[in-house]
Every structure is written in C-alpha cells, then in structure tokens.
Amino acid sequence: MIDQLSRYVPVLVWARAYNRQTFSNDMIAAVIVTIMLIPQSLAYAMLAGLPPEAGIYASIVPIILYAIFGTSRALAVGPVAVVSLLTASAIGQVAEQGTAGYAAAALTLAFLSGGFLLMLGVFRLGFLANFLSHPVIAGFIAASGILIATSQLKHILGVSAGGRTLPEMLGSIVANLSQLNSVTLAIGVLATGFLFWIRNNLKATLKRLGAPDLLADISTKAGPVVAVVATTLAVWGFDLADRGVKIVGEVPQSLPPLTLPDFSPALLEALLAPAILISIIGFVESVSVAQTLAAKKRQRVNPDQELIGLGAANLGAAFTGGYPVTGGFARSVVNFDAGAETPAAGAFTAIGLTIAAIALTPLVYYLPNATLAATIIVAVLGLVDLSILKKTWNYSRADFTAVAATIVLTLGLGVELGVAAGVAISVLLQLYKTSRPHVAEVGLVPGTQHFRNILRHKVETDPTLLTLRVDESLYFVNTRFLEEMIEHRIIDGNGLRNVVLMFSAVNEVDYSALESLESINHRLVEMGIGLHLSEVKGPVMDRLKRSHFIDQLNGRIFMSQYDAWTAFASQPVSGDIKETRIGT
Amino acid sequence: MIDQLSRYVPVLVWARAYNRQTFSNDMIAAVIVTIMLIPQSLAYAMLAGLPPEAGIYASIVPIILYAIFGTSRALAVGPVAVVSLLTASAIGQVAEQGTAGYAAAALTLAFLSGGFLLMLGVFRLGFLANFLSHPVIAGFIAASGILIATSQLKHILGVSAGGRTLPEMLGSIVANLSQLNSVTLAIGVLATGFLFWIRNNLKATLKRLGAPDLLADISTKAGPVVAVVATTLAVWGFDLADRGVKIVGEVPQSLPPLTLPDFSPALLEALLAPAILISIIGFVESVSVAQTLAAKKRQRVNPDQELIGLGAANLGAAFTGGYPVTGGFARSVVNFDAGAETPAAGAFTAIGLTIAAIALTPLVYYLPNATLAATIIVAVLGLVDLSILKKTWNYSRADFTAVAATIVLTLGLGVELGVAAGVAISVLLQLYKTSRPHVAEVGLVPGTQHFRNILRHKVETDPTLLTLRVDESLYFVNTRFLEEMIEHRIIDGNGLRNVVLMFSAVNEVDYSALESLESINHRLVEMGIGLHLSEVKGPVMDRLKRSHFIDQLNGRIFMSQYDAWTAFASQPVSGDIKETRIGT
C-alpha cells in the first residue's frame, strides 16, 4: 500500500532517509540557487511578456510540488527560456501584452499544460516525446536561442518592437530604430559585455588566483546579481529613469497569490495546441536534464513519473500567479554542482524566493530592463550550438536535412510551426528511407555458416539458388518496391530454381506486405520457381501462421539460412567480391 | 533518341507492330466498351453533380491522350465512381450544384489534378502512393461505395437531399421523405432489382443454356443498356415525366467543346488539396487495375509513366468539358475480356463515344435519373467488400484498426477527412510499433553456428555473456527505449562481463540512435563491461565508420555472432527453453 503510494509520491521514499548531513547540503545549494534565480525569474517573466513577479511566483509553488511528485534528486523546476518564448508566442495570439487578459491566459496555458502532462503520466504516454528526434530538438533549441536573443535586442536598444519570426523581429527593430535611447544602450552593452566576460573568463581567472573550485563556480553564477545590483544603483543614483531608461518599476510585495485561470471555452480551444507543444518540449528538455544529472550519481529518473511531477508543478503555477514551467538546464546544474542531495533543496529554494517576493521586491524598482535582457541574451546564446549541423552532415544527410529544416523554419515561421515542421519532416524522411530498403544478395562465407552480401565479401554462391536478404521490415510503404525488385531480379536469373528470402532483418510483415508476398509467391509458382523463407523471427512467424500464406507457399521455411543452403546448393561456386559498389 | 522519346511516348512502341489482327481485336473490344460506357458516363456525371454530357466528354479526349502516353495495354480511362464522388465533395464546397461556376470548378479540379500527376511523373514521385496501405485503400473503397450508394437513394425515391457524410445523407433523405414520388420509386426499384439479377444470375443462366462465355459476359455487361432503353421507353410512352419522374432532359448534340478552366487564385487554392487527394487515389486505383491486367499477359506497366498518362488524360478533360478521370476497374476489365490488345482500342472507344455525343444524345431525353442511380448503386455495391475487416482482425490488430478507422471516419466525416485520417493512423501505428521493438536474448542452437531466442528455442548460453538481438532499426522513436532496456537488463546481470548487440535486424542507425549508443557505451565503460556489436550490415557499418563511435567503442565488432561467441563464451551451459511467453 505504502509501496504503491510511494511510486506516485516519491517524497515518501527519500524523506525517510533524511538527516542532518543531507539537510545541510540541501540548504547550501538552496541559498546559491535562490541568489541565481531572483534575476533569472524576473528576466524570463519579461521574455514571456508578463509582469516580473510572475517569474518569481512561477518558481515557488511549482518547485514544492515537483519536490513531492518528481523523481529527479537535482532537477530545479521553474521558468525557462524556451518555454517562456513559447508562452509569449502562444498568448500573444489571444491577448494584448500588458493586459489582465494576457496574465489570465498565461494561467490557462499553465493549467492546460499541467493537465496534459498529468494525463500523459497517468496513461504512461511519455513515449510520445520520442517523436522529437535529437536533431530536431537540437535544431529547435538553437533556433529558439537566436529568436530569444533577438527578441531582447529591443530592450538593449531601448526601442519598442515585436514579431514572432526572425525577419519580423529584425524588421520591427529597424523600423523603430529612431527611438534608440543611448543611455539604455550603454547600460545594455556594458551589462552584456560584463556577463560574457564573467561567463568566459572569471572562473579561469579565479582558479589561477588559487580560489577553490566551488567558490569560482559560485562567483560565476552570481555574475548576474552583480550586474543587477550595479545597474540598479546606477539608475537610482543618476536618475537615469528620467532619461528614458525603462525600469522594472513597482513589483507587489506579496506571497504568491491564489489565482484562477480563465476557463472560457474559446480560450481553452485556442490554447490547447500550444499547451500540448509546450508540454512536450518542456518534458523533453526536463527529462534530458534530469537523466544527465541522475546518471552522474547512478540514480534513475522515471519518465512517466516525471510527467506527473511536471504536471503537478504546472497546475501549481496556474493557481498561484505563474505561467508554464519545466525543469531548467542552468538552474538544475547549479543546484547539482552546489551539492543538492534531495528535492528538499528545491523546497528550501522556494522558501528563499518567498522571502524575496515579500521583502526584496522594492529593491528591484530601479532595475533596468536592459540588464535583464543582457542576462537572457548571455544565457541563451549558450544554447545556440550549430555544430549539430556539421555533425549530422558528416553522419547522415537525412538527419542533417531535419536539423537544417527545423532551424530555418523555426527562424522563418516561428517556434510552433518550426518544431511541428521538424517533427513532420523527420517522420517523412524515415518513411522515405524505409520505402526503398537495401536488399543484398548473399552467399556463404567459406568455412562458416554465415551469409553475407556478394558485393562486399568473398562468398560461395549457387547459380540455381538466389538468396535475397531484405534489410527492412515489410510494410505498406515498401511492398510495391519489394514486388518490383523481386520481379526485376528474377527476369535476370537463368537456370534459377529456388529463391530464398532471408528474413533475418525483417521485423514485421504487415497486411499489405502479406498480400505482396502472396502475389510474389503466385508469380513464382507460375514460373516453376520455388519460394522459400529463412531465419524468420518468432513474432513474424507467429503472425504468418495465422494467415493462409504458409499453406500456399511454394516452398519451405528454414530455421537458418545455412539449412536452406544445404538443401538447395547443388553446384556451389566460390567467387570474388562481385563488385565494390557501396550501399547496394 | 527515338528510344528516349518512346520511353515517354509509349505509343511509338506498340504502333510499329500494329496489324490487321490487332486492329480487329481492338475494334470489337471498342464496340463493347462503348455500349457499356454510354449509360455509365451519364450516371457518373450525375454522381459528380455535373450535366450528363460532362461524363461523355470526360471519356473522349482523355482516352486518346492515355492511349498515347500510358503504358497499360488494356486500361480504360474515364469517369469512375470514387473519383466522381470526390469531385462532387470537393466542388460542392466552392460552388452551387447546377451553376456555371460548378462546371468551371470541375475543369479547374481536372486541371490541377492533371498538373499534379504530371509533376509526380516527371519527378518520378510515384512512390508517394505507397503511403496508402492496402487496408486503408480497402477500407476507403468500401466506405466510399456505401456513401455513393446512399447518395443515389434520393434519385430512387424521387426526393431532393444532400449531405457529405452518411448521417447527413440519411438525415437529409428522412427529412424530405414527404416528397417521395411513387412512380420514380417503382422505376428505381425495378431497375435496381433487374440489374442485380443480371449481375448475379444472367451469366450462369446463359451458360446453362449453352451460350458461349463471351456472349454471356457481354450480355451481362449490356444489362444497363437494356434497363436504360426500357425505362426511357416507359417514361416516353406513359408520359411519366408529367407525373414527377425526373429525367435527364436536353443534352447538347456536340463534339467535346473546347473549355478553359477557371484559374482564379482563390479557386486554385481551395481546390489544390482535394486535387492532390483525387490524383493519388485515382492513381492508386488505376495502377492496381493496370498491374492486375498486365500480369495476366506477362506485360508490365511503369508506374511513373502511368502518372504521365493519367496526367495528360486529366489535362485533356480540363480543356474539353470533362472532369477528373482515372483508369476504371469495370471498364478496363470489360475492355480486357473483350480482347483489346493495344491502347488503340481506347481510341476507337473515343470515336464511338464521339458519335454517341453527336447523334445519340436526343435519345436519352426521357431517360429517368432513377435508372442511372440504379446502375450506380449496383456497380458500387460490388466495391463494398467488408471481408477485409475479418482478414485484418485475424492477422494484425494494427491493420484492423487502420481499416476500421478509415471506414468509420469516411462514413462519419466524409471522403477527404476519412482517407486523410486513414493515412495518418496507419503511419502513426507504424511508428508506435517500431517505438517498442522486440528484443530477444539469444543463445547458440547446439551443433550449428546459428543463434535464436532463449525463450523459444533450446540453446546454449554463457553467464558472462549477454547477447541481445534488437529486432528493429534504431532511430529516434526507439532510442530512449533502447537505452532503458539495456540499462534494465544489465542491472539484472551478475557476473556479466560482455554485452553483444547482435545487429542482424538493425537496418539503420540514425543520429539520435548513434548518440544513444554512445551513451550506452559510456555507461558500460563505467561498469567495466565490454560492449560489442556483431553482424553489422554493410550500409550501417559504412555510416558508423564516419562517426567517432567505433573509436570509442569499449569492445569489438564481430563479423558473425558465432565469432563473438567463440571469443567470449568461457563457461557455456546448455539449457531448456527459458519460458514460453510468446512475443518477448
């Protein structure tokens, strides 16, 4: 009973073993993560087009709910860059930024996303995330990083601009360039430069000076806090807000409020598809972070339970003034590196952020938007890793096509269409590949019972026997190919008495393929040639036995290809490699 | 040069060998087909919602163009039932039936369809038709037959009705049942009964009476002509048109007119998707008829050239007052059975129909619509073969699901959505199946070099060696499954020193899977267990060699699984079949 329950509520497992040492480790991690999260939460809320406090609220209750229901020991849940961009893109289509309807739509989006994730988790449908191939994810993340950085340029320049695609964003910035505010630009450029320097150089510099690793690490992560404090003081001290520098302004001092999403049917319908997209992308990002960190400590995460943890976190965000959340890479890595041992670290972070929400919000009044934009730009440009283009180009043109199309379409059409097109393209490419399978004519490797391609290996063959190894499952997209290929091969064969289809690589024969095999068999009967199968796998054989094909088969089914060879090879000839064409 | 040209214009091949005997055979076939086509053309035009002459025009120029560019010797091109239904459904959404806009839209649809088919043919994209699996086609044809028969009920009952789905059609008929015309009903029921009797009994009766096969056959096919003549005479003789029987009425006496499709951008955009659907379905139907007939005479059809032939035929229809056409099953079989030897038979049929269009159209003035509806109903109910449900249920639940969903959705949502959903469902089921591949632990079949599943066969195994045969190509939808499965198996294994992945059934390793293999390798390195591959196919190996995986691999790649066994099996034990669970 307790076991059953603790499967769905993992907190019951780790809380039993909690002690002073774990507490102290979790506490240290929480302090570090809290310091890092305050500016980050404000920044991501700005990216999502929401008031700054939404970012902080979205980090409090969701973290606690994930600590109860999630399976990763180190994952830190909250607003992340890509999901914030997707949120802005989705809500921007149903409400005007800055209105009450916009914030309410964000709650609805979080609610739908939470509900969808919970449903996937309860029905164990986490495999749906597998439709996003690694190249599509990599391409999408890189393109999103570029879009996010571009979307923040307006804050650095102090102009107003909009747009959902790269050309739109750039066009909008250029059109409004006359609004350029030089003080804002100065702050933005300085902050960006400072943060880049910290990220690329500070750690190495500190280490050279003999600082311990942990200190060097933490100082690097605390960089944004320094930038925030310095620029806030500058704006306050020199009255820069009067010179047109846009600032965060009033942020309410409050606990996360209890909020109710907008449940109007039209809004639910409009946000359903974006919510599904956000859920799946958030889940994929989160699980890959969680699995990477778990592997380092030989722990495991359970993807279906992760869906429940993330679902609960998003529902929490929906009812406490937040917006869609997921497990973030940067914050989780900081949490892990700082020594977090259990999800309790997350709960302590939540407490830290609550204190910040109540006590520290007046301090960010003079914080310039340009500084927040700088922290976002520096964070997301780390995501833009275009080396995937080169890697996939070397390995497989199909994978390269999927990456390149995802990048181009995400930049050119926006995030939703980009990722949807990426998924569609990778599925179509896969179907295309299997529609023209590799078929090898095989012969016996001398001195063994092993059969290989006559074009690649020195093998024995027999002129009365044609053995074809079909390197693909037989299903509807390639049945016509199979019929034509066999017909083609047989017209060539003089003196041919037996054809063996070696089924070692045939993992499935669907109904369309069954009909094709019947028609191939029929044709060979008419020509007086025997059709045989070898090395048919158990599951394929089980199914064929349920059809009439086996009764009608004009030949036998052999356990191994060697058995078929022994039965038919009457005049074996050993030969050189027939040709050296690669890939046939 | 001539060879090159005759590849695209097959008439150049067969016309050279044309002689008196072929001419006479083609001529006889043409006369028989013409007699059959006159009522059929009128009926299908009515089904498409077009004036009767459109059906005749659609059979003249398209037949001639197909004779020049097509590769089948017996295929008869013209209006067919399913394409007529699809045409009605597509144009019904952009124009009112009976208006000039409706007929112009039919020309546009034929133009788009012809252009699309030509494009597929020129770029050799005929494989796109493979996305329609046999179960989806069978389900779609059966459901279309039901829809077509239902759509004709209104003519039998003499009521007006509409609707694109089965519930809509039935609801519309019931709502208008008060219009029922008893004379029309009598004609309709008698004609339908007569045609069913002819179809099911006449041939056998004539044969019993000693008539030759061909005569019996032709009499059966001429049944509709008898029904047409008899009911026309009845309507004329008893002035039934005055009693509310709807008749064909005035049909212009003319050669096929030169027409120009409506090229307005809005119409082109609205009809593009339906045109693509019609093209692909028409192509699939046509090619399967052509291949079936060609196989009987050991001839071949070239699918890519068929696209060009059908494309030309549809363009011809667009410019001569027709509507979308394709190769029809019934008419082609009649043509073939009547002895047609070359596409010239089609050209002679076109001449016959031209004479009919000029001279015979006044004769059908009194032909009741109910008779045409009866010929359609009797023709299409032959298409409704629901045995596919039982066959697929026995063979594979996935195929059954695809058929059942296609039938239900076609009936419930209409033809376009039905077939689109069928394609989507069959693709998704395929992806789902490959996302959880069968993985067998294998051992050595004693006395051989052959390895089989330890759960199904008596094999030798070794406790230090785990050999897994992965029965699926490794690609993005199953990479996560692979990682989890291997992790799971290895936690079980005590004393395990080597893992061999037997790749005999792995036909592809995409980039996502490559990354998964790298991470599996990484984990096994940490655990001090060797990871090896065996029986890697040539094309897969070529690609792996282009990555760093082989360099990093914590083990070796063996040519055959037996080589791996020889290298590692230090303490082989022979065993019974481990379990009898099927499908693992």
XYZ file of N, CA, C and O in Angstrom, chain A residues 439-442 466-470 485-486 489-490 499-503 561:
76
model
N 18.557 -4.184 -50.264
C 18.377 -5.626 -50.435
C 19.709 -6.196 -50.899
O 20.260 -5.741 -51.897
N 20.238 -7.150 -50.162
C 21.539 -7.721 -50.512
C 21.342 -9.144 -51.012
O 20.592 -9.914 -50.413
N 22.013 -9.467 -52.123
C 22.093 -10.883 -52.492
C 23.244 -11.454 -51.682
O 24.346 -10.893 -51.663
N 22.997 -12.558 -50.967
C 24.023 -13.062 -50.061
C 24.524 -14.426 -50.494
O 23.843 -15.159 -51.211
N 18.897 -18.239 -55.591
C 19.046 -16.797 -55.362
C 18.597 -16.506 -53.937
O 17.444 -16.784 -53.576
N 19.514 -15.992 -53.115
C 19.141 -15.661 -51.744
C 19.192 -14.155 -51.572
O 20.241 -13.542 -51.766
N 18.062 -13.575 -51.220
C 17.987 -12.127 -51.029
C 17.732 -11.845 -49.555
O 16.802 -12.380 -48.955
N 18.589 -11.015 -48.993
C 18.368 -10.584 -47.608
C 17.735 -9.198 -47.682
O 18.368 -8.234 -48.108
N 16.464 -9.106 -47.291
C 15.758 -7.834 -47.349
C 16.016 -7.111 -46.041
O 15.653 -7.595 -44.976
N 11.152 -5.274 -57.140
C 12.547 -5.688 -57.030
C 12.683 -7.178 -57.323
O 13.563 -7.607 -58.063
N 11.795 -7.985 -56.758
C 11.914 -9.431 -56.959
C 11.630 -9.783 -58.414
O 12.361 -10.581 -59.020
N 14.743 -8.958 -60.349
C 15.870 -9.868 -60.141
C 15.647 -11.193 -60.844
O 16.588 -11.849 -61.274
N 14.374 -11.621 -60.903
C 14.109 -12.954 -61.411
C 14.156 -12.993 -62.928
O 14.568 -13.989 -63.523
N 14.281 -19.440 -54.954
C 14.537 -18.131 -54.371
C 14.315 -18.243 -52.869
O 13.285 -18.762 -52.424
N 15.322 -17.816 -52.100
C 15.154 -17.787 -50.653
C 15.155 -16.328 -50.201
O 16.058 -15.568 -50.546
N 14.114 -15.937 -49.492
C 14.118 -14.618 -48.865
C 14.601 -14.811 -47.437
O 13.964 -15.505 -46.645
N 15.748 -14.213 -47.144
C 16.334 -14.355 -45.810
C 15.722 -13.256 -44.942
O 15.899 -12.078 -45.216
N 14.994 -13.662 -43.921
C 14.179 -12.725 -43.163
C 14.847 -12.282 -41.867
O 14.163 -11.811 -40.960
N 19.598 -19.832 -42.582
C 19.945 -19.724 -43.988
C 20.864 -20.887 -44.385
O 20.799 -21.364 -45.518
